[in-house]
mmCIF file of C-alpha atoms and ligand atoms in Angstrom:
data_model
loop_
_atom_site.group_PDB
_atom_site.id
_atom_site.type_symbol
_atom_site.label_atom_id
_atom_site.label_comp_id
_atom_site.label_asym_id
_atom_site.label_seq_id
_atom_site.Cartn_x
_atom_site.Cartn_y
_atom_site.Cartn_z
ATOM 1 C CA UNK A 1 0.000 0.000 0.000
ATOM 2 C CA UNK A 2 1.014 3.731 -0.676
ATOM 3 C CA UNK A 3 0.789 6.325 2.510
ATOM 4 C CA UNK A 4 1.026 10.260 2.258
ATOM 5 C CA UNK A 5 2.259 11.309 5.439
ATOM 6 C CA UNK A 6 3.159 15.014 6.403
ATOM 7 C CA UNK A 7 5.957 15.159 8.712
ATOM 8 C CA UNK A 8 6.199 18.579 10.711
ATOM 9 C CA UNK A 9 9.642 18.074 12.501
ATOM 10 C CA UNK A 10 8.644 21.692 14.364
ATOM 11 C CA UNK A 11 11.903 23.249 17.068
ATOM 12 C CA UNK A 12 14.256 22.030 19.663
ATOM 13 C CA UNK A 13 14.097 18.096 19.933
ATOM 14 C CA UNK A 14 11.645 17.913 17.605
ATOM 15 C CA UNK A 15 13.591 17.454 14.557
ATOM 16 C CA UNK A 16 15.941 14.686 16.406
ATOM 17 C CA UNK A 17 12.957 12.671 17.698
ATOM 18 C CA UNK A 18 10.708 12.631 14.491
ATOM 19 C CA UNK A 19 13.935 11.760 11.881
ATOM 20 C CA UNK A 20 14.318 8.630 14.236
ATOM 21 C CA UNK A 21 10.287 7.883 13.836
ATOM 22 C CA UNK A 22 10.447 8.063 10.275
ATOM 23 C CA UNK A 23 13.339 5.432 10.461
ATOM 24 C CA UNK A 24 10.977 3.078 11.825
ATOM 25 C CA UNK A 25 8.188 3.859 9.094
ATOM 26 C CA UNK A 26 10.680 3.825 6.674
ATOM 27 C CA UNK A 27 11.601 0.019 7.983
ATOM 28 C CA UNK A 28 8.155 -1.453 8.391
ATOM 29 C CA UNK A 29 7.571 0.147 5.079
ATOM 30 C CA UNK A 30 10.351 -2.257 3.647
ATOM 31 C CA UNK A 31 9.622 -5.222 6.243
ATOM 32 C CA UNK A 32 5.837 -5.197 5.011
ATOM 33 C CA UNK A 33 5.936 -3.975 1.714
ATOM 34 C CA UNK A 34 4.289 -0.256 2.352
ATOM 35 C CA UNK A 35 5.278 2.751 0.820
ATOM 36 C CA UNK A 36 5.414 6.043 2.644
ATOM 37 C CA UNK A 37 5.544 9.122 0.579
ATOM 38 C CA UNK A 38 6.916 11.427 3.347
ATOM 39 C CA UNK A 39 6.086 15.974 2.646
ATOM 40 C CA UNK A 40 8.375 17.805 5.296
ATOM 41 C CA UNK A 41 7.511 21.559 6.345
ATOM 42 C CA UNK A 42 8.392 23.918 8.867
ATOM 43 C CA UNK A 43 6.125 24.425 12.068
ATOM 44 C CA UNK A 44 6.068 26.559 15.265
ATOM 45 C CA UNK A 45 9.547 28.692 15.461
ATOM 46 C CA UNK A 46 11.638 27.163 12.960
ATOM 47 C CA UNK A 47 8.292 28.681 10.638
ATOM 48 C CA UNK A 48 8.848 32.063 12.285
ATOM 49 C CA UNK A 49 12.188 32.442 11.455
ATOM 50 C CA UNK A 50 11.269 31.814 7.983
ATOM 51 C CA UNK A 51 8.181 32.972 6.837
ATOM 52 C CA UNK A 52 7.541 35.227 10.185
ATOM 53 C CA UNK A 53 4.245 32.902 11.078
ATOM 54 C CA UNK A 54 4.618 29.835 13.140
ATOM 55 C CA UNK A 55 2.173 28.276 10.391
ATOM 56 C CA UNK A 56 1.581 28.740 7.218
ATOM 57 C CA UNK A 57 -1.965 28.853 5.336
ATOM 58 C CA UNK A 58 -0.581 26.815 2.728
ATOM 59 C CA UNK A 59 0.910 24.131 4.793
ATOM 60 C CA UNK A 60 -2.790 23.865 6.067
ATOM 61 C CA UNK A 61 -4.224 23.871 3.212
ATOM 62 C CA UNK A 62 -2.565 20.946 2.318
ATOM 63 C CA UNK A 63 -2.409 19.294 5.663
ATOM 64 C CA UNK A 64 -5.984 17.616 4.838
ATOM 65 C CA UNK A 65 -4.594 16.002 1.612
ATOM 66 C CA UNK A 66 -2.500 13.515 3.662
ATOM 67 C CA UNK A 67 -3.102 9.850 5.385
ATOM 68 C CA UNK A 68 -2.019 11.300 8.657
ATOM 69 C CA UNK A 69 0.482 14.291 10.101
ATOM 70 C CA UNK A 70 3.749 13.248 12.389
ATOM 71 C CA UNK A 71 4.681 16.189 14.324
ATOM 72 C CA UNK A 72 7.784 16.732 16.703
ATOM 73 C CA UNK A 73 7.648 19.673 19.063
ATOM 74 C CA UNK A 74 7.314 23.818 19.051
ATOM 75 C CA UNK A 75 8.777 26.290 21.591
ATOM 76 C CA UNK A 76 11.600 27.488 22.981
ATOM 77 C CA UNK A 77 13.735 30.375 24.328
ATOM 78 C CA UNK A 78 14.318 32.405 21.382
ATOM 79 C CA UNK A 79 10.594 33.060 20.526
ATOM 80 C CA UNK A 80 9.709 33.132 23.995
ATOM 81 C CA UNK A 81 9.281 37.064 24.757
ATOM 82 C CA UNK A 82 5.779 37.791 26.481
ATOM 83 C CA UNK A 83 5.682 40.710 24.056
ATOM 84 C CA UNK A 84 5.789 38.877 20.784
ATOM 85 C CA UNK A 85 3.307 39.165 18.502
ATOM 86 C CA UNK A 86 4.094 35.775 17.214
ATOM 87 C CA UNK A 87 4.560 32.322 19.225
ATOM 88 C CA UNK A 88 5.493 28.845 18.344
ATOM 89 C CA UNK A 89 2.683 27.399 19.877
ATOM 90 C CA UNK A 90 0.601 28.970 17.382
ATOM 91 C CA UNK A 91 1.704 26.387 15.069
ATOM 92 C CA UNK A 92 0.345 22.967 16.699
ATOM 93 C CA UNK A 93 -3.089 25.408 18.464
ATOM 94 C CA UNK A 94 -3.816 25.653 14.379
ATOM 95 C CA UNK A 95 -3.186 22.298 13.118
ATOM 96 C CA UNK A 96 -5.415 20.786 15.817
ATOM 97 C CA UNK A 97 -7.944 23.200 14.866
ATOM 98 C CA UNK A 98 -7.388 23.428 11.185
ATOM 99 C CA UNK A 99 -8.351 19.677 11.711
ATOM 100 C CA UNK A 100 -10.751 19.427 14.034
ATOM 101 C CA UNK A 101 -9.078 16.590 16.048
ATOM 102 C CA UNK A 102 -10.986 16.944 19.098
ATOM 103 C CA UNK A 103 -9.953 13.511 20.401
ATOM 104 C CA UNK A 104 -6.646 13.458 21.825
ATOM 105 C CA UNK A 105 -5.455 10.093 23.598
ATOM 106 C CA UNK A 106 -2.695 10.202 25.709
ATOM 107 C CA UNK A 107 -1.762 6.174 26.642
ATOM 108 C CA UNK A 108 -0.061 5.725 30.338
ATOM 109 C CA UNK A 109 0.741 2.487 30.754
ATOM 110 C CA UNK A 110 3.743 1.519 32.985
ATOM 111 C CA UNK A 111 6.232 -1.276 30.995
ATOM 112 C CA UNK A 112 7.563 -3.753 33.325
ATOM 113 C CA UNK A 113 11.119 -2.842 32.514
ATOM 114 C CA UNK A 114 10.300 1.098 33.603
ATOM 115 C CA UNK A 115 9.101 0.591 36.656
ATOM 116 C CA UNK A 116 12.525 1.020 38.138
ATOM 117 C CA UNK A 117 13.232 3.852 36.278
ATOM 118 C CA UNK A 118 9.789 5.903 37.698
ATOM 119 C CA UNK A 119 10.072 8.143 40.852
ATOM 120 C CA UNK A 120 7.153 6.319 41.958
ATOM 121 C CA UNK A 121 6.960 3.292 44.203
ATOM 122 C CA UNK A 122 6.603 0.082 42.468
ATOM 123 C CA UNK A 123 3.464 -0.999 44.581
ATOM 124 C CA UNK A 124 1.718 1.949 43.459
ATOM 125 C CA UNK A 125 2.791 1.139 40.114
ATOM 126 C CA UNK A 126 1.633 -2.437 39.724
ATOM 127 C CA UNK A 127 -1.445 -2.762 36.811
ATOM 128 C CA UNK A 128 -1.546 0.973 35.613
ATOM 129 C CA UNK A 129 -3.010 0.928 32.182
ATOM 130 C CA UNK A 130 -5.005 4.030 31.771
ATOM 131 C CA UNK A 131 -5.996 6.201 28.451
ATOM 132 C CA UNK A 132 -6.571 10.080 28.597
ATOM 133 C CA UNK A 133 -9.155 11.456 26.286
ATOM 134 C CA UNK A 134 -8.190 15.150 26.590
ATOM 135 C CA UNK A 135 -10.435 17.558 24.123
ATOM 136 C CA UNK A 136 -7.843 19.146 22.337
ATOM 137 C CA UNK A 137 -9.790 22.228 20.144
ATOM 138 C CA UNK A 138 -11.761 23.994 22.963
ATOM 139 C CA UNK A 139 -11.816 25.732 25.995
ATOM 140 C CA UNK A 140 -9.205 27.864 27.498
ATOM 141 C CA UNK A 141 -7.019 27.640 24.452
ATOM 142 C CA UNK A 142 -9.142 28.983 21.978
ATOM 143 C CA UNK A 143 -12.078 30.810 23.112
ATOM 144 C CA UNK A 144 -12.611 34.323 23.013
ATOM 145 C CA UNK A 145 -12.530 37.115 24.142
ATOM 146 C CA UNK A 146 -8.237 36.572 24.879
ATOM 147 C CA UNK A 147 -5.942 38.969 25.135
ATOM 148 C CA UNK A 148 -4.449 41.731 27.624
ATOM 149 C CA UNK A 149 -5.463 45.572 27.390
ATOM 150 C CA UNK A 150 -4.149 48.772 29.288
ATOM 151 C CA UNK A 151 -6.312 49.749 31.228
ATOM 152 C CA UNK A 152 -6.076 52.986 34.118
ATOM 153 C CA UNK A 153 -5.601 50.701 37.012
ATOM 154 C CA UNK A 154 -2.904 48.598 34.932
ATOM 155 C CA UNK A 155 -2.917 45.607 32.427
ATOM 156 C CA UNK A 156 -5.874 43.669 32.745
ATOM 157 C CA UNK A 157 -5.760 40.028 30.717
ATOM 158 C CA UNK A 158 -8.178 37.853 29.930
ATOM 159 C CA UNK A 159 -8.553 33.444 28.937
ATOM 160 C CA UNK A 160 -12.239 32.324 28.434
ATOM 161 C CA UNK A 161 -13.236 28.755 29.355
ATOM 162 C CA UNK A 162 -16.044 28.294 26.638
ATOM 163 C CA UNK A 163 -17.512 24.725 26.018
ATOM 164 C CA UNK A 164 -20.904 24.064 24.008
ATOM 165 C CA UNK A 165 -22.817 20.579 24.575
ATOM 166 C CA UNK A 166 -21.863 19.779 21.067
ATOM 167 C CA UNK A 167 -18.253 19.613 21.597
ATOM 168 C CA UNK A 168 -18.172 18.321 25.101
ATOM 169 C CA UNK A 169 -20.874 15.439 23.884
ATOM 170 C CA UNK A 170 -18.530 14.363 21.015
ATOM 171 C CA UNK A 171 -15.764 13.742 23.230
ATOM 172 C CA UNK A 172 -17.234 12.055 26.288
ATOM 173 C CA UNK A 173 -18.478 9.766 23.347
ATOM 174 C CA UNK A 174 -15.316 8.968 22.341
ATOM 175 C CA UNK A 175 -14.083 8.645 25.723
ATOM 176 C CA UNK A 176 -17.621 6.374 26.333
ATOM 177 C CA UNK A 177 -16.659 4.229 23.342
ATOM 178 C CA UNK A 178 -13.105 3.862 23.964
ATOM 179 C CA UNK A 179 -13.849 2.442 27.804
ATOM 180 C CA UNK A 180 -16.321 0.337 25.747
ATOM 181 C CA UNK A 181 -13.872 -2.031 24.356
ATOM 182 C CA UNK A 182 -10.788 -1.495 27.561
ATOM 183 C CA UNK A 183 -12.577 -2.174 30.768
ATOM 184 C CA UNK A 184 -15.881 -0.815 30.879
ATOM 185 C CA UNK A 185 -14.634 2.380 33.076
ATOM 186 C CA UNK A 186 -14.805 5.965 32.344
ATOM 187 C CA UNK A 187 -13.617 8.644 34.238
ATOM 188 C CA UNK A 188 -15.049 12.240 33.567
ATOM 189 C CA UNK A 189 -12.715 14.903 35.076
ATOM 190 C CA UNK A 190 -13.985 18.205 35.703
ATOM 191 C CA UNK A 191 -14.113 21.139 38.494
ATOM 192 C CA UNK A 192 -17.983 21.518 38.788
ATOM 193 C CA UNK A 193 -17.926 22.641 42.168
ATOM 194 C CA UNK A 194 -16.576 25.936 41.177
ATOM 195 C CA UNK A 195 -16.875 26.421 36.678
ATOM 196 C CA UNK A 196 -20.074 26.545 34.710
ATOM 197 C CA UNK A 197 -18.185 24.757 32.328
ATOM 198 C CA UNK A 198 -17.993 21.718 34.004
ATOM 199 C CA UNK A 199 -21.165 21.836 35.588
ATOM 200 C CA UNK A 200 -22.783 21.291 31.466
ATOM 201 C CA UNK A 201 -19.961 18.778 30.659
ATOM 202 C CA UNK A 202 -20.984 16.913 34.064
ATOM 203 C CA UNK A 203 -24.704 16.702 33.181
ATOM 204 C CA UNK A 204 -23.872 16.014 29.727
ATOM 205 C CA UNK A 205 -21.790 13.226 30.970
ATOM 206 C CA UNK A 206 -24.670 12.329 33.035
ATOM 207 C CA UNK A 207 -27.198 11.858 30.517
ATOM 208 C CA UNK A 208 -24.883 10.071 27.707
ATOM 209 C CA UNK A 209 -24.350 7.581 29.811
ATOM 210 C CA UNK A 210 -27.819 6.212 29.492
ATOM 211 C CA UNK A 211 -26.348 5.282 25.948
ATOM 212 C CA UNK A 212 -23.893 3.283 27.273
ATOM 213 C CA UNK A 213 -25.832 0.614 30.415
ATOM 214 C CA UNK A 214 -22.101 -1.281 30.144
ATOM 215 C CA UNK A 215 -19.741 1.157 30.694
ATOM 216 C CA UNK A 216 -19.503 2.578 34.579
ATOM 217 C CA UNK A 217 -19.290 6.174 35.036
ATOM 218 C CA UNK A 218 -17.797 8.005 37.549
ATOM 219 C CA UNK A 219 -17.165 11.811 38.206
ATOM 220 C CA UNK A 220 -14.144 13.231 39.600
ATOM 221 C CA UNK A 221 -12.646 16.635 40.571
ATOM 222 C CA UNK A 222 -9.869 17.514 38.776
ATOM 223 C CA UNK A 223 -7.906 18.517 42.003
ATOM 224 C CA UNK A 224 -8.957 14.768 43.205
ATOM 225 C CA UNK A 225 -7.965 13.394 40.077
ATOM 226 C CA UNK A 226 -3.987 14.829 40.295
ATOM 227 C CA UNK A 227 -3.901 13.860 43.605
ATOM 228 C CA UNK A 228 -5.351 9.890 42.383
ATOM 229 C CA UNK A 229 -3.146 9.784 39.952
ATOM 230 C CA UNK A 230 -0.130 9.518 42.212
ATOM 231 C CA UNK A 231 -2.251 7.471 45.225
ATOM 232 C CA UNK A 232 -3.658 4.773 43.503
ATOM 233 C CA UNK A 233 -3.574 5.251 39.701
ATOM 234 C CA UNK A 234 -4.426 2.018 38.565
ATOM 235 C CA UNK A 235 -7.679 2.734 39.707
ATOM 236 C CA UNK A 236 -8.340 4.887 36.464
ATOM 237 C CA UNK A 237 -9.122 3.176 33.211
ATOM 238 C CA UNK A 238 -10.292 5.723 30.781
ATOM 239 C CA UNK A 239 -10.220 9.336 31.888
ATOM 240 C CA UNK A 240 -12.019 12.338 29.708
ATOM 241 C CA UNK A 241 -11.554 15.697 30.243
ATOM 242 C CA UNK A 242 -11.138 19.436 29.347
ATOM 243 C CA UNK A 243 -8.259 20.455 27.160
ATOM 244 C CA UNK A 244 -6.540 22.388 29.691
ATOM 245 C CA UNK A 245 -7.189 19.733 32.742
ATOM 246 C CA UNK A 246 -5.881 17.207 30.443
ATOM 247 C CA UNK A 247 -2.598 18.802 29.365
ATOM 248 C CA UNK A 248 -1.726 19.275 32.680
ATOM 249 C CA UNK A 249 -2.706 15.560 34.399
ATOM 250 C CA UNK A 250 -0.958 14.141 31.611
ATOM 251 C CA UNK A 251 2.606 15.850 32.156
ATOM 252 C CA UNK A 252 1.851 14.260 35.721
ATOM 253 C CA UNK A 253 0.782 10.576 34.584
ATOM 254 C CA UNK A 254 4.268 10.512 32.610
ATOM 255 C CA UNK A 255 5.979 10.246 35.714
ATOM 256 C CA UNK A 256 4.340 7.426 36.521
ATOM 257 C CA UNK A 257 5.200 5.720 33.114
ATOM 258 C CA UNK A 258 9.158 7.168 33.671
ATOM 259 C CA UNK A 259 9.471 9.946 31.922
ATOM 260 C CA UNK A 260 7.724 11.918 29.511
ATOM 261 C CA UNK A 261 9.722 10.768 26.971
ATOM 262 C CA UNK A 262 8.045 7.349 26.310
ATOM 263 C CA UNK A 263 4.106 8.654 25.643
ATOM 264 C CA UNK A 264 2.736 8.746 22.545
ATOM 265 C CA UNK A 265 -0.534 10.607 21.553
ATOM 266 C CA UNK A 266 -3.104 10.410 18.688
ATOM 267 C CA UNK A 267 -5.814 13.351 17.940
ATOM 268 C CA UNK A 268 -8.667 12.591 15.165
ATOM 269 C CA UNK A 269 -11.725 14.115 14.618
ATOM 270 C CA UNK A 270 -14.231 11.191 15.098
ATOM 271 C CA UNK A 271 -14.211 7.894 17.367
ATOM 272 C CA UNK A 272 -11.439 6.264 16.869
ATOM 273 C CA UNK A 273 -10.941 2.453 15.355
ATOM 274 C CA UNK A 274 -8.166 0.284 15.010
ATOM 275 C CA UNK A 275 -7.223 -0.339 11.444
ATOM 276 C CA UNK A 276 -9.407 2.779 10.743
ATOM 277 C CA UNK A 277 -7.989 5.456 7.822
ATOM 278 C CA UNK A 278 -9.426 8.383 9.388
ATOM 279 C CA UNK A 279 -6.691 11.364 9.159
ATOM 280 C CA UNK A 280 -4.602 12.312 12.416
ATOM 281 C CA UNK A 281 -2.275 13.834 14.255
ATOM 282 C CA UNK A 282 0.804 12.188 16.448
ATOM 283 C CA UNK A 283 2.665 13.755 18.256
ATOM 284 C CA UNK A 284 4.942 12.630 21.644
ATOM 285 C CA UNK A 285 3.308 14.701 24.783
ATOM 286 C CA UNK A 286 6.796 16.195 25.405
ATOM 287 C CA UNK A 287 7.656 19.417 24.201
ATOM 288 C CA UNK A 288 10.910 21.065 22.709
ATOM 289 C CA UNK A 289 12.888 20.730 25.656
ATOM 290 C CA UNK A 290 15.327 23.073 24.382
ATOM 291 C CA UNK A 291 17.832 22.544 27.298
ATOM 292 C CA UNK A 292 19.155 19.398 25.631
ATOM 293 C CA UNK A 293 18.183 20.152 22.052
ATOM 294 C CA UNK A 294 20.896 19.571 19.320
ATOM 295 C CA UNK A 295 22.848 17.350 21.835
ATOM 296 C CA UNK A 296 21.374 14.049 20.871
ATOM 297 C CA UNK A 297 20.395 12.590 24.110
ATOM 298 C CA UNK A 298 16.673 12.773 23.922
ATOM 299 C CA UNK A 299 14.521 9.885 24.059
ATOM 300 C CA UNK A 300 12.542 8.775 20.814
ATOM 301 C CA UNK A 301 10.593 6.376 22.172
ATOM 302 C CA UNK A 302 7.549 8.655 22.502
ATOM 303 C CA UNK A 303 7.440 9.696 18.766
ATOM 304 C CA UNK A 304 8.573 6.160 17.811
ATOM 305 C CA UNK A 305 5.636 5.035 19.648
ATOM 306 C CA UNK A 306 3.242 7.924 18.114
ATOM 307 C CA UNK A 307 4.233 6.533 14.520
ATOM 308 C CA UNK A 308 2.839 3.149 15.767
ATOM 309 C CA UNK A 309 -0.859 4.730 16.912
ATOM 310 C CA UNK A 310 -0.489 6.603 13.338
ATOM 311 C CA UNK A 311 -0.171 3.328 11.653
ATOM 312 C CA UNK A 312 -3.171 1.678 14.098
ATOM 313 C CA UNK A 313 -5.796 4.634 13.810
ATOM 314 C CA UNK A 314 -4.822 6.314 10.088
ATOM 315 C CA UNK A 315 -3.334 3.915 8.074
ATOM 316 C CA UNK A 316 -5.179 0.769 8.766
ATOM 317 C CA UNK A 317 -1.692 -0.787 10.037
ATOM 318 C CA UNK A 318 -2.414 -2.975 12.812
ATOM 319 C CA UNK A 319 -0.756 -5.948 12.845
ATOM 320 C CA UNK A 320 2.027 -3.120 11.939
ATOM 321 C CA UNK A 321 1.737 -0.866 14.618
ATOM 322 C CA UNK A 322 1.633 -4.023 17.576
ATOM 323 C CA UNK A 323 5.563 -5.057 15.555
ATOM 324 C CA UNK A 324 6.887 -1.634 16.088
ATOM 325 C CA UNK A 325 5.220 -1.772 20.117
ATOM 326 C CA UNK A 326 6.715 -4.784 20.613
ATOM 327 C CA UNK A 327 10.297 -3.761 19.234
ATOM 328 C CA UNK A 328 10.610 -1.173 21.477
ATOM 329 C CA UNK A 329 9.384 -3.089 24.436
ATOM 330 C CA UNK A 330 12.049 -5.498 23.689
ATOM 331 C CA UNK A 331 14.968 -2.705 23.231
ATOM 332 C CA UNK A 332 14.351 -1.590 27.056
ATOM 333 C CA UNK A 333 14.154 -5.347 28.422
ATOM 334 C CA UNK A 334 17.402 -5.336 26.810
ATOM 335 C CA UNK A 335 18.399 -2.556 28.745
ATOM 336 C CA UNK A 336 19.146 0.202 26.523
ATOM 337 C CA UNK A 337 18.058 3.265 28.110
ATOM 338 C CA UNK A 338 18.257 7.062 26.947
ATOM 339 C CA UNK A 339 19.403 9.401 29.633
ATOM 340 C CA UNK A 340 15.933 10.022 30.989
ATOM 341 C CA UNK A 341 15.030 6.627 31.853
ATOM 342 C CA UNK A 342 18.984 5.363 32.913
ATOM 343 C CA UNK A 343 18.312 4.899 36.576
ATOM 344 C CA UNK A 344 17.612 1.263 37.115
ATOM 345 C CA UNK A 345 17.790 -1.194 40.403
ATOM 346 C CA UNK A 346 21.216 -2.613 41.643
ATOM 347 C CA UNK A 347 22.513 -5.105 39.739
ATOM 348 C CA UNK A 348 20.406 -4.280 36.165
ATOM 349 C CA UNK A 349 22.901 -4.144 33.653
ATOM 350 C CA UNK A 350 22.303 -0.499 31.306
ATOM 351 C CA UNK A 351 23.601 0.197 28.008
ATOM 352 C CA UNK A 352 23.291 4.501 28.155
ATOM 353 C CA UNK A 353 22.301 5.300 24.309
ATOM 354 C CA UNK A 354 22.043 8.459 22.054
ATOM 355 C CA UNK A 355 18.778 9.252 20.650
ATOM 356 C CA UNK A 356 19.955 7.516 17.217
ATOM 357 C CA UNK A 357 21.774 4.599 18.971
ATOM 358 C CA UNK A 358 18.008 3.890 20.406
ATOM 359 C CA UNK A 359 16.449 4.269 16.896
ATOM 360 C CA UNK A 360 19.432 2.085 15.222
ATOM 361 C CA UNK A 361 18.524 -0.906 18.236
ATOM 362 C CA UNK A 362 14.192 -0.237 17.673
ATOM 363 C CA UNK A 363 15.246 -0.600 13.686
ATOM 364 C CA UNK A 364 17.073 -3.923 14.367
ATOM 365 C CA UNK A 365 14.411 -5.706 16.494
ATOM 366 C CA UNK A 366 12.415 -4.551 14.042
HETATM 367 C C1 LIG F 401 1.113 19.441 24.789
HETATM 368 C C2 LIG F 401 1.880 20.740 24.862
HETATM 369 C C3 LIG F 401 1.102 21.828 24.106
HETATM 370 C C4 LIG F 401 -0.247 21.972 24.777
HETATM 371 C C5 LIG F 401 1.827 23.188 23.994
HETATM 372 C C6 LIG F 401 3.167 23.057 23.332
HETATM 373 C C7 LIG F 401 0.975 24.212 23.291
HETATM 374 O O1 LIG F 401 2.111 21.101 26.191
HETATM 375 O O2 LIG F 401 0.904 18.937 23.677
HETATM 376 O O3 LIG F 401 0.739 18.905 25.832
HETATM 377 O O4 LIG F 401 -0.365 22.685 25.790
HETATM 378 O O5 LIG F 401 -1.203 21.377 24.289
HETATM 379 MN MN1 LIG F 402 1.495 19.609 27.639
#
């Protein structure tokens, strides 16, 4: 089969993480006989410096012509004045819009051979398995009015939390659907004791659930939720919420997987199915990390990983993307470990690797 796949490589580690996911296309494309027809452009900064936007209308424009998008990272010190007119960031906000993936899943599992590697106690990370359905094109992102004015007692700024039933409804379906064919739990995360918001997304919750008699459920603060997540998260299953909410529980749940560095994520626009060819973006949930950009020690694991979910949910790739899971779960029981994830129990033998040293060992098992 033929794949069109736009690969936005973006700032920072970005460009180091992605080249060493398109090695691994680029491999199961030979091992199985695919052919990937790869389009590169510039995103976030590395755009800016250009073309003076962090994204262009053209490489939108085409964006929606491809099988799927593989994106690295935006951000980072040089753009990063509070007075610029123009930001990075602006360049992943649009694509997720520009597409209307809603959906974003954000996998935390915890792989046997990490566990030592986590800050987190072993017990407390025995069976965690969850999946975060964070809405990814509402909410305090993108609503309006935004923006900061003088005003004659000072500067006054201003975020709006806006959420209509339609777009909380689609999610918690997806989120409803998903738990459908895991365990049969779903978490809705939201702060209804104190924002409107969440008060519609709770009722809305409330009354789609009638749709679903076999799936169980449960509401949960958000301020309960971060504090669950480190107690006892293997309690959670499938967990939906806001976009904001989710961005930040999910930096948290990476601890609990080891680092940051290992999770994938996948954003469509419509339930997702395995083996499905519905366009969407991947992208690792770490950012540009600039402080160790250009020095090769970043882990690729998490975009390595997002290339499998792109083969699973866009390409129809399934058998595909379980090969390139199962490669990298055999690199790390073989002990090769970036610098993020090096600290291992007494007596473990490590072999420290380079960001391309850990694509060249994925490519082999492969
Ligand atoms: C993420 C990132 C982005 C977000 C930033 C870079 C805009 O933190 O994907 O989690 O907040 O969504
Ligand atoms: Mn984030």
């Amino acid at each position: 089969m033929e794949f069109r796949i736009l690969v936005l490589p973006g700032d920072g580690i970005g460009p180091e993480v992605v080249q060493q996911g398109v090695r691994v296309l680029e491999k199961v494309g030979s091992r199985f006989g695919h052919s990937f027809q790869l389009s590169y452009d510039d995103v976030g900064g590395a755009a800016i410096d250009k073309y003076g936007v962090a994204l262009r209308e053209s490489t939108m424009e085409a964006a929606g012509g491809f099988d799927a998008v593989l994106f690295g990272a935006v951000g980072g010190p040089k753009w990063d004045d509070p007075q610029a007119k123009v930001r990075p960031e602006e360049g992943i906000l649009g694509i997720r819009k520009g597409l209307s993936v809603f959906a974003n899943l954000r996998p935390v599992k915890v792989l046997p051979d990490m566990v030592d590697a986590s800050v987190v106690k072993p017990s407390v990370l025995k069976d965690v398995d969850m999946l975060v359905v964070r809405e990814l094109t509402g909410g305090l992102y993108y609503a309006k009015p935004k923006g900061r004015r003088q005003t004659r007692r000072g500067w006054t700024s201003v975020d709006t939390m806006r959420y209509s039933q339609v777009e909380i409804e689609r999610v918690l379906r997806v989120g409803f659907e998903l738990a459908r064919r895991r365990r049969g739990k779903l978490t809705s995360v939201d702060k209804a004791n104190v924002l409107e918001t969440s008060r519609l997304w709770r009722q809305t919750a409330t009354d789609l659930a009638s749709q679903y008699a076999d799936v169980e459920l449960e509401h949960m603060l958000v301020d309960t939720c971060a504090m669950q997540l480190v107690q006892r998260p293997s309690r959670f299953d499938v967990v939906v919420t806001e976009n904001t909410f989710g961005d930040i529980l999910t930096d948290e749940a990476g601890i609990l997987a080891a680092s940051m560095g290992l999770l994938p994520s996948a954003s469509l626009a419509s339930v997702p199915t395995e083996g499905g060819r519905a366009i969407g973006l991947y992208e690792p949930i770490h950012g540009s990390a600039p402080d160790i950009a250009g020095q090769g020690i970043a882990n690729p694991i998490a975009t390595i990983f997002s290339t499998a979910l792109l083969m699973r949910y866009s390409l129809g790739l399934v058998e595909e993307a379980a090969v390139v899971e199962r490669a990298v779960e055999e690199v790390l029981g073989e002990g090769y470990r970036t610098a993020d994830i090096a600290e291992a129990s007494a007596g473990r033998v490590i072999k420290r690797v380079s960001t391309e040293e850990m694509g060249d060992q994925v490519l082999s098992a492969l």
